[in-house]
mmCIF file of C-alpha atoms in Angstrom:
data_model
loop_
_atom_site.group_PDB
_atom_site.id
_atom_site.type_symbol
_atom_site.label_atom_id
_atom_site.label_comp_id
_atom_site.label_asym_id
_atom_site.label_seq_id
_atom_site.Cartn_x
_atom_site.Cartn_y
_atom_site.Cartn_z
ATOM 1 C CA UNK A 1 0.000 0.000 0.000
ATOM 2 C CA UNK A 2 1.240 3.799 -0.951
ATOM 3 C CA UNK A 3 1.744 6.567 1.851
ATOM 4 C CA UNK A 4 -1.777 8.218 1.214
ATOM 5 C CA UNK A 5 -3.496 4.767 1.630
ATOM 6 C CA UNK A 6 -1.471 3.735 5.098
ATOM 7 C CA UNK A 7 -2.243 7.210 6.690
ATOM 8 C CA UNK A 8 -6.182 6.411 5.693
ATOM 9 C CA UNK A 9 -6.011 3.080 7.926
ATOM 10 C CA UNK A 10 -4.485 4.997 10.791
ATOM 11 C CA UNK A 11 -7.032 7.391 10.639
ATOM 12 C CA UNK A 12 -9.553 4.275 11.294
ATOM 13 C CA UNK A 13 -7.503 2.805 13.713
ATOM 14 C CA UNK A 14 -8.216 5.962 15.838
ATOM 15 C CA UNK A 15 -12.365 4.950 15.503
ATOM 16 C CA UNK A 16 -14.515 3.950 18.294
ATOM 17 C CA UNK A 17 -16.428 1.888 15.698
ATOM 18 C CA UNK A 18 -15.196 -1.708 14.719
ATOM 19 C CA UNK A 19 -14.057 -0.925 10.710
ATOM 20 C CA UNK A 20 -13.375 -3.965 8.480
ATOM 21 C CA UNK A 21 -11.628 -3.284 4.979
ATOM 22 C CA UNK A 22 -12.507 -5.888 2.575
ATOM 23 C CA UNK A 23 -10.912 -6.725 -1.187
ATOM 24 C CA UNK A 24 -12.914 -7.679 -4.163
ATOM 25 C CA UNK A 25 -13.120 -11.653 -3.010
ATOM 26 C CA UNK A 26 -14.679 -10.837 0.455
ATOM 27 C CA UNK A 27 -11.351 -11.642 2.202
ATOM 28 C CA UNK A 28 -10.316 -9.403 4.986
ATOM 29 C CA UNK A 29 -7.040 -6.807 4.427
ATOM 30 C CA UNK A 30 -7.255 -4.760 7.218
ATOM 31 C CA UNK A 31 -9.404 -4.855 10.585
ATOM 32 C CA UNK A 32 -9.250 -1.318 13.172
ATOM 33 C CA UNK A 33 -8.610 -1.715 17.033
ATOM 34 C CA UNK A 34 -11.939 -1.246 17.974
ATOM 35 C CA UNK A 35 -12.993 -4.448 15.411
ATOM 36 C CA UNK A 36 -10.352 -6.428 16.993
ATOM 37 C CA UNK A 37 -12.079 -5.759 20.302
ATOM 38 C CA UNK A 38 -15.793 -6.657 18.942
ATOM 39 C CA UNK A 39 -14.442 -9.680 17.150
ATOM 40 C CA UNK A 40 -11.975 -11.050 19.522
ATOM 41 C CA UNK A 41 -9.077 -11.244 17.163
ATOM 42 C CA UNK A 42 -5.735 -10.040 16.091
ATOM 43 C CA UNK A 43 -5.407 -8.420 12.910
ATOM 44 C CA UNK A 44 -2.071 -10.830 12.399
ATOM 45 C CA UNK A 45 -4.389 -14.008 12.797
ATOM 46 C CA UNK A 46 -7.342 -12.429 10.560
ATOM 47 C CA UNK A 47 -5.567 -10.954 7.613
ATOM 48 C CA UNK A 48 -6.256 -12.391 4.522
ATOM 49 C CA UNK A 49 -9.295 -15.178 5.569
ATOM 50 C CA UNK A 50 -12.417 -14.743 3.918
ATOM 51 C CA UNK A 51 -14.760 -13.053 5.893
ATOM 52 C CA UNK A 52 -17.548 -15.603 6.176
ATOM 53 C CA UNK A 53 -14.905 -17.424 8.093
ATOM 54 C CA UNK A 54 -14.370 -14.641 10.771
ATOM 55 C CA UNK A 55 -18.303 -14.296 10.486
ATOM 56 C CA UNK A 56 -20.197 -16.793 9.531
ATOM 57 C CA UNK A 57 -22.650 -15.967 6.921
ATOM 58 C CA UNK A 58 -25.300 -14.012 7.323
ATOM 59 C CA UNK A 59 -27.888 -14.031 4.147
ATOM 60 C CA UNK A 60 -28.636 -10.011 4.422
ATOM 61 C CA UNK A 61 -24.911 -8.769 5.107
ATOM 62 C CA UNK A 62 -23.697 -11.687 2.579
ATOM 63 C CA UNK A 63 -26.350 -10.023 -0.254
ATOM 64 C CA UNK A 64 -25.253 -6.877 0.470
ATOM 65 C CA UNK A 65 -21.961 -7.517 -0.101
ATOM 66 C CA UNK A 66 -22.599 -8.777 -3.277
ATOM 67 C CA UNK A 67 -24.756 -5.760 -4.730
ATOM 68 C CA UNK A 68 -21.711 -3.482 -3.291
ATOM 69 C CA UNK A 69 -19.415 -5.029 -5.461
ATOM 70 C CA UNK A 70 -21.385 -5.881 -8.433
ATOM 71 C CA UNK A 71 -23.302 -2.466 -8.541
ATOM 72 C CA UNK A 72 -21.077 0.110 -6.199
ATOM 73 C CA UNK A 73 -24.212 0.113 -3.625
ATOM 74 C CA UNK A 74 -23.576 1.207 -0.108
ATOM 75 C CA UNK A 75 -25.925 -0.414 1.647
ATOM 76 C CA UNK A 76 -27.114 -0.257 5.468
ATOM 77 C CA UNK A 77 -28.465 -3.582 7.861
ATOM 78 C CA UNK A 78 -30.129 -3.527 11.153
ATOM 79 C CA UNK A 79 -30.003 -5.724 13.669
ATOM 80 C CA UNK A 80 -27.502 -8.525 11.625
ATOM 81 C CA UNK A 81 -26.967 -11.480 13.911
ATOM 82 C CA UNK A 82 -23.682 -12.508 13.026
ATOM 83 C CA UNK A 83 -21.636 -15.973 15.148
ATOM 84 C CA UNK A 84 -17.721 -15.150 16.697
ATOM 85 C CA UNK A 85 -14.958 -17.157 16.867
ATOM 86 C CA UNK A 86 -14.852 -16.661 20.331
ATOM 87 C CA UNK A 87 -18.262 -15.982 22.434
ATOM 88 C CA UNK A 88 -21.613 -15.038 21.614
ATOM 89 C CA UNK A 89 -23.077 -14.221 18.658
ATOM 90 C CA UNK A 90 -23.896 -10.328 18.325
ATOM 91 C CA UNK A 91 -26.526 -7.956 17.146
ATOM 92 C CA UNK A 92 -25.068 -5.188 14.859
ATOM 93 C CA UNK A 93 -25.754 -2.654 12.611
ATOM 94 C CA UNK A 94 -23.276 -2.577 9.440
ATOM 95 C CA UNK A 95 -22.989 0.255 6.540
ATOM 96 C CA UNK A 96 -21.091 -1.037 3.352
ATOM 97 C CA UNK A 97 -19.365 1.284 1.607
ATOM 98 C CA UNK A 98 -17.555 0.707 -2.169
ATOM 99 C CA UNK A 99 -14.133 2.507 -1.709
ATOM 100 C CA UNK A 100 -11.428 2.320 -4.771
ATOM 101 C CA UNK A 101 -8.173 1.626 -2.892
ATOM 102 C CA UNK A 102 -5.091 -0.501 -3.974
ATOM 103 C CA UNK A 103 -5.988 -4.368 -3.193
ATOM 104 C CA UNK A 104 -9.405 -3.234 -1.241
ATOM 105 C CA UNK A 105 -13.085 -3.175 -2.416
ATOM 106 C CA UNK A 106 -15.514 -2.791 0.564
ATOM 107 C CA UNK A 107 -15.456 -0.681 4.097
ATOM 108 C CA UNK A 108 -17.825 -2.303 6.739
ATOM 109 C CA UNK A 109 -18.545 -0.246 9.292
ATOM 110 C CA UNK A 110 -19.978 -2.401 12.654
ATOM 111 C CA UNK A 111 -21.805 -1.006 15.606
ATOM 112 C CA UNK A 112 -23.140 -3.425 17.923
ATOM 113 C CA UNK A 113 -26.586 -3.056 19.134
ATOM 114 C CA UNK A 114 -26.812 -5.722 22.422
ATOM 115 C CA UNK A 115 -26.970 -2.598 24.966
ATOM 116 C CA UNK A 116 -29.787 -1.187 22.758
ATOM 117 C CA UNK A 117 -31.772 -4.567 22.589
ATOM 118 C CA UNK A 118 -31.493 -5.621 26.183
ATOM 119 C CA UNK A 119 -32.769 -2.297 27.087
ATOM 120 C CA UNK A 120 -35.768 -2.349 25.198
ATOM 121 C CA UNK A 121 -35.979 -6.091 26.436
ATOM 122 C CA UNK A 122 -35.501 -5.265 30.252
ATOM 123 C CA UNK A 123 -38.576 -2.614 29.331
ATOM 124 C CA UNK A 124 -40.878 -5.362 28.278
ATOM 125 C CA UNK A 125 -40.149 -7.266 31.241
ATOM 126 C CA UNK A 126 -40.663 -4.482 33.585
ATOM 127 C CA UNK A 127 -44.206 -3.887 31.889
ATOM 128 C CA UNK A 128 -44.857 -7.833 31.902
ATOM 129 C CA UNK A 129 -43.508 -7.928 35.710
ATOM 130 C CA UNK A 130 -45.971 -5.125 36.754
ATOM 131 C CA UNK A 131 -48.667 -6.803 35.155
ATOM 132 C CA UNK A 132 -47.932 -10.517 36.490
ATOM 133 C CA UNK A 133 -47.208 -9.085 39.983
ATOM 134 C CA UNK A 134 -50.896 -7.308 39.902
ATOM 135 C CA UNK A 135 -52.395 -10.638 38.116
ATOM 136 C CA UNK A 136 -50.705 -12.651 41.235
ATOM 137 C CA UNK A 137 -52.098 -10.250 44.010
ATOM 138 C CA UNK A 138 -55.094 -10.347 43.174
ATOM 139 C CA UNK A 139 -55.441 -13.938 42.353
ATOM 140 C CA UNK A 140 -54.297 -14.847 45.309
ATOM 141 C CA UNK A 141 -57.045 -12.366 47.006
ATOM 142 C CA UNK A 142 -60.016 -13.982 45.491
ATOM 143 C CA UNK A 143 -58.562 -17.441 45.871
ATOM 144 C CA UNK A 144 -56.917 -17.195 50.019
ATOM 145 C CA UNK A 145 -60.966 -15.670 51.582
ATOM 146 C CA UNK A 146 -62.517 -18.735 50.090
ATOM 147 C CA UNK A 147 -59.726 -21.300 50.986
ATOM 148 C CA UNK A 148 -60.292 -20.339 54.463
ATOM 149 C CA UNK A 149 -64.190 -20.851 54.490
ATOM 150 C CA UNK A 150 -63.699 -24.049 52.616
ATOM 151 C CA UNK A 151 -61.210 -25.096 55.912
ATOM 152 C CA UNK A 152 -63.419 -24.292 58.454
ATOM 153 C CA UNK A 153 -66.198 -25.769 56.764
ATOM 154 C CA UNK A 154 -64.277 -29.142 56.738
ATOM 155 C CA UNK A 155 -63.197 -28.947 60.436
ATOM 156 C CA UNK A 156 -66.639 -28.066 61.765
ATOM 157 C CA UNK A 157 -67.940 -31.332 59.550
ATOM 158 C CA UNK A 158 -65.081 -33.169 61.676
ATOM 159 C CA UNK A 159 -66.594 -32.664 64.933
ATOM 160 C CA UNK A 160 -69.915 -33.755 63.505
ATOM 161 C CA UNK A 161 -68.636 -36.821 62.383
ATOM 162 C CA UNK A 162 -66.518 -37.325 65.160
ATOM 163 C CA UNK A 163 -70.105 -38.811 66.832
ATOM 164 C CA UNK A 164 -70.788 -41.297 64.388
ATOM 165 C CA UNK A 165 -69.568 -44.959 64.242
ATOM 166 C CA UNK A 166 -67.353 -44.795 60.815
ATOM 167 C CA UNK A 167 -65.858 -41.555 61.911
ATOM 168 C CA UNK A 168 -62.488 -43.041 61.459
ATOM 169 C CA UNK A 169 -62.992 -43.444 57.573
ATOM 170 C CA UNK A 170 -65.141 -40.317 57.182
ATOM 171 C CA UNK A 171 -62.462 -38.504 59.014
ATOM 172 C CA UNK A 172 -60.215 -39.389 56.021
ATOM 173 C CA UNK A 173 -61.841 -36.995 53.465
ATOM 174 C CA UNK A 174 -61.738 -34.467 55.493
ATOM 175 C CA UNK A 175 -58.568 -34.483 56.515
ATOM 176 C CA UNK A 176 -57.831 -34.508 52.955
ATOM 177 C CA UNK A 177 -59.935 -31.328 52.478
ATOM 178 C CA UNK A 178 -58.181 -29.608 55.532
ATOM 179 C CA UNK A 179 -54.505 -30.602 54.113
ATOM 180 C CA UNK A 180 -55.379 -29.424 50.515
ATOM 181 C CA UNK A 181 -56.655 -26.399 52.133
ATOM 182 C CA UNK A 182 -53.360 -26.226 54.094
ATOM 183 C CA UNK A 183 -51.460 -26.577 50.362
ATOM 184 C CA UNK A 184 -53.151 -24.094 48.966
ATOM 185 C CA UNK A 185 -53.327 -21.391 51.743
ATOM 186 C CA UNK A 186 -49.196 -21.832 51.520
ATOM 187 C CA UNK A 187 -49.121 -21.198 47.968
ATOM 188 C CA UNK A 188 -51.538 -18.032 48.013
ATOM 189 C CA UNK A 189 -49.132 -16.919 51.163
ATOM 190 C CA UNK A 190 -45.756 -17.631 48.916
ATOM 191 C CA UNK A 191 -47.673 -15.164 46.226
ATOM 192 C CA UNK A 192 -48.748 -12.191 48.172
ATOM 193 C CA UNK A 193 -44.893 -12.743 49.880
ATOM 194 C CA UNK A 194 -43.476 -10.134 47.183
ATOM 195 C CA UNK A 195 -45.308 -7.659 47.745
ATOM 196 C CA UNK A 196 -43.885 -7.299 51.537
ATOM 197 C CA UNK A 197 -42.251 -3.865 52.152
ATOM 198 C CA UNK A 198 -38.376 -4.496 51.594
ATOM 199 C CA UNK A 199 -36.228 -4.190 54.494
ATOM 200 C CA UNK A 200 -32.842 -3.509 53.125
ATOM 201 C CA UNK A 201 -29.345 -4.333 55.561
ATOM 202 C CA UNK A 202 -25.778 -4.514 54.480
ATOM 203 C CA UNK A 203 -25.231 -8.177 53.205
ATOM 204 C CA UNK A 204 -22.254 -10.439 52.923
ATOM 205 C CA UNK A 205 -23.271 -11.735 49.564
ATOM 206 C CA UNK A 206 -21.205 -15.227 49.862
ATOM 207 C CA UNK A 207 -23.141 -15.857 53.921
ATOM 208 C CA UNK A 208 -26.136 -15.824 51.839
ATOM 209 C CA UNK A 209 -25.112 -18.129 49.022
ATOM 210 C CA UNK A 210 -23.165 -20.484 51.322
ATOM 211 C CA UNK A 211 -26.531 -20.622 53.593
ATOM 212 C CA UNK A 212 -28.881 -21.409 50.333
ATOM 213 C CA UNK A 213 -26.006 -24.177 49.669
ATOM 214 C CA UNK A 214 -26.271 -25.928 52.638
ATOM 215 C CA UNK A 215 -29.972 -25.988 52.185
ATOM 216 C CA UNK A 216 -29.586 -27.420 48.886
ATOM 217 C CA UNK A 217 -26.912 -30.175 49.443
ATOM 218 C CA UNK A 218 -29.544 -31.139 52.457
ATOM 219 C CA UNK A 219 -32.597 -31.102 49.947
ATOM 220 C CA UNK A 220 -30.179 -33.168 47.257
ATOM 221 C CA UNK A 221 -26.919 -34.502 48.135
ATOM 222 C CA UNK A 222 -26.295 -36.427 45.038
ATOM 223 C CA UNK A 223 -25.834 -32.367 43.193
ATOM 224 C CA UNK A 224 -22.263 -31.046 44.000
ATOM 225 C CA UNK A 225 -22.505 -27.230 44.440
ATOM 226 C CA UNK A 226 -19.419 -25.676 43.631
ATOM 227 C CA UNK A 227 -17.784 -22.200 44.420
ATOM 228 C CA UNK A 228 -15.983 -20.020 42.351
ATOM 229 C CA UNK A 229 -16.051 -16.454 44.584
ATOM 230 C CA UNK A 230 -14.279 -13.067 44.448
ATOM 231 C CA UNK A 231 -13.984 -12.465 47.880
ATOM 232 C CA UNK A 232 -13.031 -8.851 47.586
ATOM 233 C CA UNK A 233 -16.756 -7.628 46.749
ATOM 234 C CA UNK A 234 -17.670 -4.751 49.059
ATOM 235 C CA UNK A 235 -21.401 -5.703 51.497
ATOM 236 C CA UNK A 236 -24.553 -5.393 49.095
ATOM 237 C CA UNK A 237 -27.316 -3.839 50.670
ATOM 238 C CA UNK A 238 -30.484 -5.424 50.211
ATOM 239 C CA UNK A 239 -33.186 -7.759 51.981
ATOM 240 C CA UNK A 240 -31.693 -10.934 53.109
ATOM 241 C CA UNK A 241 -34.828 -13.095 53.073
ATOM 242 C CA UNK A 242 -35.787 -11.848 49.558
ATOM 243 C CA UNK A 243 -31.981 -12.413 48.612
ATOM 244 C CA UNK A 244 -32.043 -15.936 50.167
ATOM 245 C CA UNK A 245 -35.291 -16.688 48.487
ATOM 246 C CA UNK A 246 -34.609 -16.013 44.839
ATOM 247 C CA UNK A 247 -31.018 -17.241 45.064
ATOM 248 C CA UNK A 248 -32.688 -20.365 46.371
ATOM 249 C CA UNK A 249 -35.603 -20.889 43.678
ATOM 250 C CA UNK A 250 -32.696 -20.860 40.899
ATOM 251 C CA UNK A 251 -30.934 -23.526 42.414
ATOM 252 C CA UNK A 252 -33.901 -25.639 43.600
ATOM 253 C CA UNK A 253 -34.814 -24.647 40.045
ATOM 254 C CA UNK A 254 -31.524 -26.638 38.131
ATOM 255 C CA UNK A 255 -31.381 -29.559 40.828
ATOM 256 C CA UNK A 256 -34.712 -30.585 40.472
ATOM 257 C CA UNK A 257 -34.218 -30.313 36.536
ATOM 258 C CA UNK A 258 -31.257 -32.452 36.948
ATOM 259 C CA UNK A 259 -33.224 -34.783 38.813
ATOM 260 C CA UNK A 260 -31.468 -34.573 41.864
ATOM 261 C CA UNK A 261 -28.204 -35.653 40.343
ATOM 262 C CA UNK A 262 -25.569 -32.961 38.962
ATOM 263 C CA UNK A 263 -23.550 -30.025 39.085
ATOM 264 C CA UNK A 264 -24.155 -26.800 39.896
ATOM 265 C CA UNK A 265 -21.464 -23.649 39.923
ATOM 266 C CA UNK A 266 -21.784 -20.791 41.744
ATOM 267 C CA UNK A 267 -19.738 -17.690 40.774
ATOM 268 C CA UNK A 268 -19.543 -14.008 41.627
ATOM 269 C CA UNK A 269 -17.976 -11.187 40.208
ATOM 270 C CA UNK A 270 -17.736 -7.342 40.277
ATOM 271 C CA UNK A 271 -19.008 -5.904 36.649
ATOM 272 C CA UNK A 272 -17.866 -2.262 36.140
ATOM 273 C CA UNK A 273 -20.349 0.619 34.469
ATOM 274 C CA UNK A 274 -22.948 -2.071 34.335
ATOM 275 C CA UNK A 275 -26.694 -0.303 33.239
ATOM 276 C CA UNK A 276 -29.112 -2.197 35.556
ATOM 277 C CA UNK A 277 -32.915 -1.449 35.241
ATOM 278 C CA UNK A 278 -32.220 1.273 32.655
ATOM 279 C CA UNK A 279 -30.061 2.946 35.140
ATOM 280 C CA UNK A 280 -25.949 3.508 35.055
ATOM 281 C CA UNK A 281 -24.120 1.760 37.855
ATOM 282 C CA UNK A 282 -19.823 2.100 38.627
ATOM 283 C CA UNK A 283 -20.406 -0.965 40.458
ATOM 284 C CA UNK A 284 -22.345 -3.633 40.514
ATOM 285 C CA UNK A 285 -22.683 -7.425 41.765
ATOM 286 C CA UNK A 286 -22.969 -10.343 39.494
ATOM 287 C CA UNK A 287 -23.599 -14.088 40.691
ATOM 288 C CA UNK A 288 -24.142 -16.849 38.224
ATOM 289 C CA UNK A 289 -25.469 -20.190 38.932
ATOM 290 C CA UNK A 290 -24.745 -22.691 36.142
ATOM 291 C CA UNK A 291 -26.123 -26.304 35.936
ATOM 292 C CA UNK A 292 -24.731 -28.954 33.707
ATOM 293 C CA UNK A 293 -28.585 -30.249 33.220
ATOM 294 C CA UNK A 294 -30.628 -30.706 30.404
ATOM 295 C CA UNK A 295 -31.264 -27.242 29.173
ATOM 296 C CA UNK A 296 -34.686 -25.415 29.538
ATOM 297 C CA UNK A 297 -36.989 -26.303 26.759
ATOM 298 C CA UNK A 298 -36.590 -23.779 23.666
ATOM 299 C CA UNK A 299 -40.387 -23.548 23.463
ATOM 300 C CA UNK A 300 -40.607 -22.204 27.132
ATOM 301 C CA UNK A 301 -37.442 -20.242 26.747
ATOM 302 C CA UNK A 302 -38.488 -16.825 26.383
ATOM 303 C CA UNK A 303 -41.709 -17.377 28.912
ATOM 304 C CA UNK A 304 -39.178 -19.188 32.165
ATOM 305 C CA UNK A 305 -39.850 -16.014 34.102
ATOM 306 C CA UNK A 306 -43.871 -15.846 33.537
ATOM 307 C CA UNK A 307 -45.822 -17.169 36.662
ATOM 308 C CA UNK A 308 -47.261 -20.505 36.039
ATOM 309 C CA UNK A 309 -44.614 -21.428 32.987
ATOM 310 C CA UNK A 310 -42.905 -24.752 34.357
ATOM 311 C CA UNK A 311 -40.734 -27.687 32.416
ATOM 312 C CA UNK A 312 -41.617 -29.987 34.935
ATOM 313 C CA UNK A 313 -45.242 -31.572 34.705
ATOM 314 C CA UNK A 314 -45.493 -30.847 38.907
ATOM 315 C CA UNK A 315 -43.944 -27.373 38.612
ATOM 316 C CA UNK A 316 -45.956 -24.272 39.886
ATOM 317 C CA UNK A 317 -44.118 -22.241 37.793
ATOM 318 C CA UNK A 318 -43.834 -18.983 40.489
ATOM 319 C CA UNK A 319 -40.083 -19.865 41.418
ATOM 320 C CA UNK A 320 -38.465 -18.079 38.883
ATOM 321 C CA UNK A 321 -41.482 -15.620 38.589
ATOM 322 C CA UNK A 322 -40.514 -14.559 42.167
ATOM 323 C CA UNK A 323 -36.819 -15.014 41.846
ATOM 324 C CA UNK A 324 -37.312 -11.913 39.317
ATOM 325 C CA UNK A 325 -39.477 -9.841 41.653
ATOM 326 C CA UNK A 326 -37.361 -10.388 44.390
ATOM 327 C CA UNK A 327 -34.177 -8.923 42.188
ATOM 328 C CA UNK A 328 -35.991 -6.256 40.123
ATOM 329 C CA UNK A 329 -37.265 -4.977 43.974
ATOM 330 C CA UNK A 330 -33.384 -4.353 44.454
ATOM 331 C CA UNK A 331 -33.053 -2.680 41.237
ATOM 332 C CA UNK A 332 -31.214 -5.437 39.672
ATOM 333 C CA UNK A 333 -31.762 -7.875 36.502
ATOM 334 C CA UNK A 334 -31.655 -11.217 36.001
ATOM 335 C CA UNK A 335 -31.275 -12.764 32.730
ATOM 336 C CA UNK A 336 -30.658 -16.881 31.359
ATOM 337 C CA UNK A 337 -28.677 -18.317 28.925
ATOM 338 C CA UNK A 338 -29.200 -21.875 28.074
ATOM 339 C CA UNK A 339 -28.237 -24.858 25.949
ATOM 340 C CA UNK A 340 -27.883 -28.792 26.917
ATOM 341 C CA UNK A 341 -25.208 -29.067 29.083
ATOM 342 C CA UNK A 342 -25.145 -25.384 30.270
ATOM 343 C CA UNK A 343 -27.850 -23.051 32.015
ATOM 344 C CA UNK A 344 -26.736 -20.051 33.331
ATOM 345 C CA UNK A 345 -28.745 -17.514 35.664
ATOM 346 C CA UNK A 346 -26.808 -14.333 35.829
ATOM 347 C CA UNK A 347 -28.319 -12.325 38.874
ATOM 348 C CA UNK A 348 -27.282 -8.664 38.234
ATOM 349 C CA UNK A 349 -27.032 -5.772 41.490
ATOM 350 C CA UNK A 350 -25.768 -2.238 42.184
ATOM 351 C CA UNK A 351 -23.136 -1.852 44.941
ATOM 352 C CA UNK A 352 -23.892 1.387 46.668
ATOM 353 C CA UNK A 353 -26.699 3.380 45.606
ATOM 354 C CA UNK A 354 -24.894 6.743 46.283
ATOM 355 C CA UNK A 355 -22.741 5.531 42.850
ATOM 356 C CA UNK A 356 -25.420 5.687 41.070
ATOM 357 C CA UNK A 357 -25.784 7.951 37.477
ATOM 358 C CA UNK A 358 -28.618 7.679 35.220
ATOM 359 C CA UNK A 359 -27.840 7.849 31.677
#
């Protein structure tokens, strides 16, 4: 390349957008800094392979490229899904641009999108929350007043029955009714639960997870729980039973989907300038409990956090539904990836609230 063409690719190398230069058989001849970053790769190691195989191939991008070149079309994409080498897949926009430079034939320009779309995303689910939570409240309302009249009922029957000669057996349905009664009465309490006034204390955020793992290895000692902490996190402040609750649902949640038998990791980190709840943190908390189950079931995938959505035939469905109430009370998030072999809850919350800066 001549003088005038090397000082154009430092001037990209000095953009905050991920620049790709391409010649006129889609192979790659020069990649910026900040595309090295998005991509996770070394211009040494990328130079020269095609770019499908840095890529992958996605139809739209792959078309454009082709009207670029045969027809000198710049041409702009939203929302391309395109696979890494090395992670997740991401959500970008790309321009294509024809340029006329010695050995290259295309500028893509990428600007990824994933901050945009799980904002918009966390939205939704902050709607869908407010609505479930009211749905649940007063559910549970219409459904605890007549639970109670339908125990009494059944106890004052007992005594009447207690006189007669076949009590013993009679006394069986009833007790049934009572028990049932009891059930249900538990689950309406376990509902109305999250909408308890918070009462927030500074937490050790590995006491709590160490308590909900002793409860767990007593509830299923064939699944190992293993730890993987940063013990340098400052206290959280939050509500320890809430805390202990939701913590616990996700990991009653992957034992029982592992049938009892399994792994489960716990981890915690410190994320820096995190955006939680639409909101700009310095600091925040992450803890992620991974399973080495069976996956959740793509067809329930984007409902797990609805109340009554279960992939077990005796699930309720409310554990997860109040694992995300519990967290989105603390201004937090909570979000799943999943695949056989890998589920991962990734529990999301701000360390000190005076660090807080809205964006």
């Amino acid at each position: 390349m001549n003088a005038h063409t090397e000082s154009g690719l430092a001037g990209l190398d000095l953009l905050s957008s991920a620049v790709i230069l391409l010649d006129g058989e889609l192979r790659i001849r020069h990649c910026n800094p900040a595309a090295e970053n998005l991509f996770a790769v070394s211009q040494r190691t990328c130079l020269g392979l095609p770019l499908a195989q840095l890529l992958g191939s996605p139809p739209a991008l792959m078309k454009a490229l082709d009207n670029a070149l045969a027809n000198r079309w710049s041409y702009t994409g939203h929302d391309i899904l395109v696979a890494r080498a090395r992670g997740e897949p991401l959500h970008l926009d790309c321009t294509v641009t024809p340029v006329d430079l010695p050995g290259v034939k295309l500028l893509l320009e990428f600007r990824p999108i994933d901050q945009q779309l799980k904002a918009a995303r966390e939205a939704r689910e902050a709607v869908q929350q407010r609505a479930n939570q009211e749905l649940i409240r007063n559910l549970a309302h219409e459904i605890k007043n007549p639970l109670g009249g339908i125990r009494g009922a059944a106890q004052l029957l007992a005594r009447e029955l207690a006189a007669m000669d076949n009590a013993a057996t009679l006394n069986e349905y009833t007790n049934v009714i009572i028990a049932e009664a009891d059930r249900l009465q538990a689950l309406m309490q376990r509902l109305l639960s999250s909408h308890r006034a918070m009462q927030p204390t500074p937490l050790n955020i590995h006491e709590l997870l160490e308590h909900v793992r002793r409860l767990i290895q007593a509830e299923f000692p064939d699944v190992e729980v293993r730890r993987d902490y940063d013990v340098s996190l400052p206290a959280l402040t939050g509500d320890r039973e809430q805390l202990i609750q939701a913590i616990l649902n996700i990991e009653r949640n992957a034992a029982q989907a592992m049938n009892g038998v399994g792994e489960i990791l716990v981890r915690t980190r410190a994320l820096r300038q995190a955006t939680l709840a639409r909101k700009r943190h310095r600091l925040a908390l992450e803890v992620q409990i991974i399973d080495n189950g069976p996956g959740i079931p793509e067809e329930i995938r984007e409902r797990i956090f609805y109340p009554l959505v279960s992939g077990r035939a005796e699930g309720t469905g409310l554990g997860l539904a109040l694992a995300q109430t519990f967290v989105q009370q603390h201004h937090g998030s909570i979000e799943v990836t999943s695949r056989p072999g890998h589920t991962c809850f990734a529990l999301r919350l701000p360390l000190g609230q005076e660090e807080r800066m809205t964006t």
